[in-house]
Amino acid sequence: MDAVIHNAGVWSGPAVMPVNIIAPYLLTALLRGPRRLVYLSSDSHFGGQPRLDGVDWRGESAGSYSDSKLYVTALAAAVARLRPGVLSNAVDPGWVPTKMGGPGAPDDLELGHRTQEWLAASDEPQALTTGGYWYHGERTQPHRAVHDEAFQDRLLQTLAEETGLDL
């Protein structure tokens, strides 16, 4: 397997944390060998809070979409740091007209998937970088907590405790 694009996402309800962060974490922990990992984030991650206490990881109550996207973006950065042989990046596809985004979403559906594909398959030098947060082909700055190694480590420890699997 050359690449995995972690594309599943839920906007609201009790499945937010299990789908948006637990599933990508589990797949990352269980799959050995992908040279490239692309995690779907959102500009909503900027509204996320880098706190882990009191989060319902199992989906018994509604979770915060913004928090889940902050967590998955930090997961991508942590994987980039801890697995130097793997290219790991997060992508904000934009608010695109999908079933989740709705027909009135203002962003371009074509641009929404191109960056993911490019990071997964291109041999261009920029696509061969790791630890980035991307929007429409441009590497941009994520939430300040994303590259906070202490936050990354706490997140990974919490996810390991919740799932029984270490990264």
PDB file of C-alpha atoms in Angstrom:
ATOM      1  CA  MET A   1       0.000   0.000   0.000  1.00  0.00           C
ATOM      2  CA  ASP A   2       1.491   3.309  -1.064  1.00  0.00           C
ATOM      3  CA  ALA A   3      -0.946   5.833   0.415  1.00  0.00           C
ATOM      4  CA  VAL A   4      -3.980   6.120   2.662  1.00  0.00           C
ATOM      5  CA  ILE A   5      -6.318   9.098   2.554  1.00  0.00           C
ATOM      6  CA  HIS A   6      -8.283   9.297   5.797  1.00  0.00           C
ATOM      7  CA  ASN A   7     -11.394  10.844   4.281  1.00  0.00           C
ATOM      8  CA  ALA A   8     -14.308   9.737   6.469  1.00  0.00           C
ATOM      9  CA  GLY A   9     -15.977  12.509   8.394  1.00  0.00           C
ATOM     10  CA  VAL A  10     -19.077  13.293  10.417  1.00  0.00           C
ATOM     11  CA  TRP A  11     -20.285  16.856  11.037  1.00  0.00           C
ATOM     12  CA  SER A  12     -22.375  16.375  14.167  1.00  0.00           C
ATOM     13  CA  GLY A  13     -23.762  13.894  16.646  1.00  0.00           C
ATOM     14  CA  PRO A  14     -22.297  11.127  18.765  1.00  0.00           C
ATOM     15  CA  ALA A  15     -20.200   9.633  15.931  1.00  0.00           C
ATOM     16  CA  VAL A  16     -17.987  12.741  15.564  1.00  0.00           C
ATOM     17  CA  MET A  17     -15.094  11.547  17.743  1.00  0.00           C
ATOM     18  CA  PRO A  18     -15.238   7.848  16.791  1.00  0.00           C
ATOM     19  CA  VAL A  19     -15.285   8.622  13.050  1.00  0.00           C
ATOM     20  CA  ASN A  20     -13.181  11.779  12.823  1.00  0.00           C
ATOM     21  CA  ILE A  21     -10.294  10.881  15.147  1.00  0.00           C
ATOM     22  CA  ILE A  22     -10.550   7.373  16.632  1.00  0.00           C
ATOM     23  CA  ALA A  23     -10.881   5.685  13.210  1.00  0.00           C
ATOM     24  CA  PRO A  24      -7.895   7.466  11.606  1.00  0.00           C
ATOM     25  CA  TYR A  25      -5.830   6.797  14.727  1.00  0.00           C
ATOM     26  CA  LEU A  26      -6.711   3.083  14.701  1.00  0.00           C
ATOM     27  CA  LEU A  27      -5.986   2.712  10.993  1.00  0.00           C
ATOM     28  CA  THR A  28      -2.672   4.494  11.427  1.00  0.00           C
ATOM     29  CA  ALA A  29      -1.729   2.274  14.377  1.00  0.00           C
ATOM     30  CA  LEU A  30      -2.767  -0.947  12.620  1.00  0.00           C
ATOM     31  CA  LEU A  31      -1.539  -0.366   9.065  1.00  0.00           C
ATOM     32  CA  ARG A  32       2.154  -0.786   8.476  1.00  0.00           C
ATOM     33  CA  GLY A  33       3.720   0.190   5.230  1.00  0.00           C
ATOM     34  CA  PRO A  34       1.906   3.151   3.688  1.00  0.00           C
ATOM     35  CA  ARG A  35       4.552   5.619   2.591  1.00  0.00           C
ATOM     36  CA  ARG A  36       2.053   8.472   2.577  1.00  0.00           C
ATOM     37  CA  LEU A  37      -0.805   9.379   4.887  1.00  0.00           C
ATOM     38  CA  VAL A  38      -3.253  12.181   4.187  1.00  0.00           C
ATOM     39  CA  TYR A  39      -5.710  13.207   6.900  1.00  0.00           C
ATOM     40  CA  LEU A  40      -8.788  15.307   6.131  1.00  0.00           C
ATOM     41  CA  SER A  41      -8.957  18.369   8.302  1.00  0.00           C
ATOM     42  CA  SER A  42     -11.023  21.539   8.058  1.00  0.00           C
ATOM     43  CA  ASP A  43     -10.568  25.220   8.705  1.00  0.00           C
ATOM     44  CA  SER A  44     -12.973  24.507  11.575  1.00  0.00           C
ATOM     45  CA  HIS A  45      -9.951  23.080  13.401  1.00  0.00           C
ATOM     46  CA  PHE A  46      -9.000  26.680  14.225  1.00  0.00           C
ATOM     47  CA  GLY A  47     -12.017  26.748  16.566  1.00  0.00           C
ATOM     48  CA  GLY A  48     -10.926  23.546  18.300  1.00  0.00           C
ATOM     49  CA  GLN A  49      -9.695  23.488  21.870  1.00  0.00           C
ATOM     50  CA  PRO A  50      -6.452  21.641  22.708  1.00  0.00           C
ATOM     51  CA  ARG A  51      -7.969  20.018  25.781  1.00  0.00           C
ATOM     52  CA  LEU A  52      -8.443  16.309  26.177  1.00  0.00           C
ATOM     53  CA  ASP A  53     -10.150  15.957  29.564  1.00  0.00           C
ATOM     54  CA  GLY A  54     -13.830  15.150  29.390  1.00  0.00           C
ATOM     55  CA  VAL A  55     -13.873  14.215  25.699  1.00  0.00           C
ATOM     56  CA  ASP A  56     -16.324  11.415  24.887  1.00  0.00           C
ATOM     57  CA  TRP A  57     -14.146   9.349  22.560  1.00  0.00           C
ATOM     58  CA  ARG A  58     -16.636   6.470  22.390  1.00  0.00           C
ATOM     59  CA  GLY A  59     -19.537   8.460  21.005  1.00  0.00           C
ATOM     60  CA  GLU A  60     -22.059   8.231  23.793  1.00  0.00           C
ATOM     61  CA  SER A  61     -22.769  11.949  23.386  1.00  0.00           C
ATOM     62  CA  ALA A  62     -22.283  14.521  20.642  1.00  0.00           C
ATOM     63  CA  GLY A  63     -18.707  15.564  20.011  1.00  0.00           C
ATOM     64  CA  SER A  64     -17.203  18.826  18.814  1.00  0.00           C
ATOM     65  CA  TYR A  65     -16.421  18.826  15.085  1.00  0.00           C
ATOM     66  CA  SER A  66     -13.860  21.609  15.565  1.00  0.00           C
ATOM     67  CA  ASP A  67     -12.085  19.685  18.314  1.00  0.00           C
ATOM     68  CA  SER A  68     -12.081  16.495  16.231  1.00  0.00           C
ATOM     69  CA  LYS A  69     -10.455  18.286  13.312  1.00  0.00           C
ATOM     70  CA  LEU A  70      -7.852  19.878  15.595  1.00  0.00           C
ATOM     71  CA  TYR A  71      -7.064  16.413  16.950  1.00  0.00           C
ATOM     72  CA  VAL A  72      -6.744  14.788  13.517  1.00  0.00           C
ATOM     73  CA  THR A  73      -4.535  17.636  12.285  1.00  0.00           C
ATOM     74  CA  ALA A  74      -2.300  17.190  15.344  1.00  0.00           C
ATOM     75  CA  LEU A  75      -2.290  13.423  14.687  1.00  0.00           C
ATOM     76  CA  ALA A  76      -0.965  14.065  11.169  1.00  0.00           C
ATOM     77  CA  ALA A  77       1.815  16.257  12.588  1.00  0.00           C
ATOM     78  CA  ALA A  78       2.655  13.683  15.274  1.00  0.00           C
ATOM     79  CA  VAL A  79       2.913  10.892  12.704  1.00  0.00           C
ATOM     80  CA  ALA A  80       5.214  13.099  10.612  1.00  0.00           C
ATOM     81  CA  ARG A  81       7.434  13.577  13.661  1.00  0.00           C
ATOM     82  CA  LEU A  82       7.415   9.973  14.899  1.00  0.00           C
ATOM     83  CA  ARG A  83       7.547   8.100  11.589  1.00  0.00           C
ATOM     84  CA  PRO A  84      10.292   9.758   9.564  1.00  0.00           C
ATOM     85  CA  GLY A  85       9.904   7.319   6.661  1.00  0.00           C
ATOM     86  CA  VAL A  86       6.245   8.287   6.178  1.00  0.00           C
ATOM     87  CA  LEU A  87       4.945  11.443   4.532  1.00  0.00           C
ATOM     88  CA  SER A  88       2.063  12.578   6.742  1.00  0.00           C
ATOM     89  CA  ASN A  89      -0.008  15.673   6.009  1.00  0.00           C
ATOM     90  CA  ALA A  90      -3.397  17.197   6.786  1.00  0.00           C
ATOM     91  CA  VAL A  91      -5.620  18.768   4.126  1.00  0.00           C
ATOM     92  CA  ASP A  92      -8.437  21.271   4.393  1.00  0.00           C
ATOM     93  CA  PRO A  93     -10.517  20.525   1.282  1.00  0.00           C
ATOM     94  CA  GLY A  94     -12.594  23.656   1.799  1.00  0.00           C
ATOM     95  CA  TRP A  95     -16.321  23.906   2.322  1.00  0.00           C
ATOM     96  CA  VAL A  96     -17.341  22.017  -0.785  1.00  0.00           C
ATOM     97  CA  PRO A  97     -20.777  20.997  -2.124  1.00  0.00           C
ATOM     98  CA  THR A  98     -20.987  17.398  -0.953  1.00  0.00           C
ATOM     99  CA  LYS A  99     -23.635  15.550   1.003  1.00  0.00           C
ATOM    100  CA  MET A 100     -21.919  16.751   4.173  1.00  0.00           C
ATOM    101  CA  GLY A 101     -21.134  20.279   2.946  1.00  0.00           C
ATOM    102  CA  GLY A 102     -24.534  20.852   1.367  1.00  0.00           C
ATOM    103  CA  PRO A 103     -25.441  22.138  -2.088  1.00  0.00           C
ATOM    104  CA  GLY A 104     -24.831  25.775  -1.127  1.00  0.00           C
ATOM    105  CA  ALA A 105     -21.215  25.282  -0.042  1.00  0.00           C
ATOM    106  CA  PRO A 106     -19.167  28.066  -1.667  1.00  0.00           C
ATOM    107  CA  ASP A 107     -15.890  26.266  -2.393  1.00  0.00           C
ATOM    108  CA  ASP A 108     -14.855  24.382  -5.549  1.00  0.00           C
ATOM    109  CA  LEU A 109     -15.461  20.619  -5.416  1.00  0.00           C
ATOM    110  CA  GLU A 110     -12.645  20.005  -7.918  1.00  0.00           C
ATOM    111  CA  LEU A 111     -10.111  21.881  -5.789  1.00  0.00           C
ATOM    112  CA  GLY A 112     -11.396  20.040  -2.729  1.00  0.00           C
ATOM    113  CA  HIS A 113      -9.879  16.725  -3.768  1.00  0.00           C
ATOM    114  CA  ARG A 114      -6.870  17.693  -5.879  1.00  0.00           C
ATOM    115  CA  THR A 115      -4.547  18.414  -2.966  1.00  0.00           C
ATOM    116  CA  GLN A 116      -5.333  15.049  -1.385  1.00  0.00           C
ATOM    117  CA  GLU A 117      -4.578  13.220  -4.631  1.00  0.00           C
ATOM    118  CA  TRP A 118      -1.418  15.247  -5.202  1.00  0.00           C
ATOM    119  CA  LEU A 119      -0.035  14.521  -1.721  1.00  0.00           C
ATOM    120  CA  ALA A 120      -0.880  10.824  -2.109  1.00  0.00           C
ATOM    121  CA  ALA A 121       0.683  10.293  -5.518  1.00  0.00           C
ATOM    122  CA  SER A 122       2.875  13.117  -6.812  1.00  0.00           C
ATOM    123  CA  ASP A 123       6.657  13.021  -6.968  1.00  0.00           C
ATOM    124  CA  GLU A 124       6.914  16.814  -7.106  1.00  0.00           C
ATOM    125  CA  PRO A 125       9.282  18.080  -4.382  1.00  0.00           C
ATOM    126  CA  GLN A 126       6.561  19.944  -2.437  1.00  0.00           C
ATOM    127  CA  ALA A 127       4.380  16.818  -2.359  1.00  0.00           C
ATOM    128  CA  LEU A 128       7.287  14.904  -0.826  1.00  0.00           C
ATOM    129  CA  THR A 129       7.229  17.008   2.347  1.00  0.00           C
ATOM    130  CA  THR A 130       5.708  15.966   5.651  1.00  0.00           C
ATOM    131  CA  GLY A 131       3.989  17.541   8.627  1.00  0.00           C
ATOM    132  CA  GLY A 132       2.077  20.111   6.601  1.00  0.00           C
ATOM    133  CA  TYR A 133      -1.399  21.567   6.695  1.00  0.00           C
ATOM    134  CA  TRP A 134      -2.608  22.174   3.138  1.00  0.00           C
ATOM    135  CA  TYR A 135      -5.417  24.117   1.491  1.00  0.00           C
ATOM    136  CA  HIS A 136      -5.875  24.041  -2.302  1.00  0.00           C
ATOM    137  CA  GLY A 137      -2.272  23.154  -3.065  1.00  0.00           C
ATOM    138  CA  GLU A 138      -0.745  25.630  -0.621  1.00  0.00           C
ATOM    139  CA  ARG A 139       0.922  24.774   2.656  1.00  0.00           C
ATOM    140  CA  THR A 140      -0.501  27.053   5.345  1.00  0.00           C
ATOM    141  CA  GLN A 141      -0.185  27.537   9.092  1.00  0.00           C
ATOM    142  CA  PRO A 142      -2.503  25.414  11.242  1.00  0.00           C
ATOM    143  CA  HIS A 143      -3.775  26.074  14.759  1.00  0.00           C
ATOM    144  CA  ARG A 144      -0.788  26.724  17.052  1.00  0.00           C
ATOM    145  CA  ALA A 145      -1.498  23.541  19.058  1.00  0.00           C
ATOM    146  CA  VAL A 146      -0.955  21.290  16.009  1.00  0.00           C
ATOM    147  CA  HIS A 147       2.842  21.470  16.222  1.00  0.00           C
ATOM    148  CA  ASP A 148       2.975  21.536  20.034  1.00  0.00           C
ATOM    149  CA  GLU A 149       4.797  18.272  20.735  1.00  0.00           C
ATOM    150  CA  ALA A 150       3.536  18.101  24.330  1.00  0.00           C
ATOM    151  CA  PHE A 151      -0.065  18.334  23.056  1.00  0.00           C
ATOM    152  CA  GLN A 152       0.659  15.722  20.371  1.00  0.00           C
ATOM    153  CA  ASP A 153       2.104  13.373  22.985  1.00  0.00           C
ATOM    154  CA  ARG A 154      -0.887  13.846  25.319  1.00  0.00           C
ATOM    155  CA  LEU A 155      -3.254  13.214  22.406  1.00  0.00           C
ATOM    156  CA  LEU A 156      -1.429  10.036  21.370  1.00  0.00           C
ATOM    157  CA  GLN A 157      -1.333   8.791  24.979  1.00  0.00           C
ATOM    158  CA  THR A 158      -5.061   9.445  25.392  1.00  0.00           C
ATOM    159  CA  LEU A 159      -5.893   7.720  22.102  1.00  0.00           C
ATOM    160  CA  ALA A 160      -3.698   4.753  23.044  1.00  0.00           C
ATOM    161  CA  GLU A 161      -5.488   4.441  26.376  1.00  0.00           C
ATOM    162  CA  GLU A 162      -8.923   4.696  24.735  1.00  0.00           C
ATOM    163  CA  THR A 163      -8.191   2.166  21.986  1.00  0.00           C
ATOM    164  CA  GLY A 164      -5.687  -0.181  23.628  1.00  0.00           C
ATOM    165  CA  LEU A 165      -3.270   0.381  20.726  1.00  0.00           C
ATOM    166  CA  ASP A 166      -0.051   2.383  20.740  1.00  0.00           C
ATOM    167  CA  LEU A 167       0.922   4.289  17.670  1.00  0.00           C
TER     168      LEU A 167
END
